[in-house]
Amino acid sequence: VSVSGTVVTAALATGAAALTGTLTATTNALGVASFANLSITGVAGVRTLIFTAPAVTAVISNNVSP
């Protein structure tokens, strides 16, 4: 997203766990959304996150290991 004011939502794409914290962030003047307090809870294992926003293609993260 290269525009400010767009709400981006984070969610788990894979893995049996819970993603907690503030799951939405709004893009700044540079189009960057920052998530400061996301946490994955549950059984240890590799997960991926998905980031979505209106009218743009979703992005899936690289593997994340809690």
XYZ file of C-alpha atoms in Angstrom:
66
model
C 0.000 0.000 0.000
C 1.605 3.281 -1.005
C -0.959 5.593 0.550
C -1.534 6.753 4.114
C -4.658 5.945 6.094
C -5.181 2.383 4.857
C -6.081 -0.162 7.546
C -4.021 -3.366 7.352
C -5.139 -6.484 9.230
C -2.832 -9.252 10.481
C -3.981 -12.855 10.985
C -2.526 -16.352 11.176
C -2.332 -17.958 7.749
C -1.103 -21.360 8.959
C -0.711 -23.233 12.209
C -2.977 -24.116 15.093
C -2.475 -21.191 17.453
C -3.869 -17.784 18.297
C -2.597 -14.411 17.183
C -3.186 -11.763 19.836
C -2.483 -8.078 20.262
C -3.637 -5.208 18.113
C -4.417 -6.963 14.835
C -4.918 -3.816 12.764
C -2.586 -0.949 11.916
C -3.040 2.125 9.752
C -0.465 3.034 7.127
C 1.603 6.176 7.662
C 2.537 8.852 5.092
C 4.992 6.398 3.477
C 2.373 3.645 3.238
C 3.940 1.573 6.029
C 1.825 -0.208 8.660
C 3.633 -1.110 11.907
C 2.414 -3.773 14.319
C 3.999 -3.283 17.752
C 2.477 -5.970 19.973
C 1.545 -9.106 18.023
C 1.974 -12.391 19.861
C 1.450 -16.025 18.848
C 0.215 -18.367 21.565
C -0.268 -22.122 21.460
C 1.836 -25.197 20.811
C 5.311 -24.406 19.464
C 5.675 -24.695 15.724
C 6.191 -22.839 12.493
C 3.488 -20.378 11.468
C 2.911 -17.840 8.718
C 1.023 -14.568 8.979
C -1.219 -12.980 6.395
C -1.649 -9.235 6.002
C -4.711 -7.886 4.212
C -6.063 -4.475 3.252
C -8.954 -3.353 1.072
C -8.330 -3.355 -2.698
C -4.802 -4.807 -2.504
C -3.377 -8.315 -2.784
C -2.826 -10.076 0.555
C 0.762 -10.744 1.630
C 1.897 -13.908 3.454
C 4.980 -13.734 5.661
C 7.974 -16.023 5.704
C 7.888 -18.742 8.369
C 7.712 -17.481 11.955
C 8.693 -19.673 14.914
C 7.448 -18.599 18.354
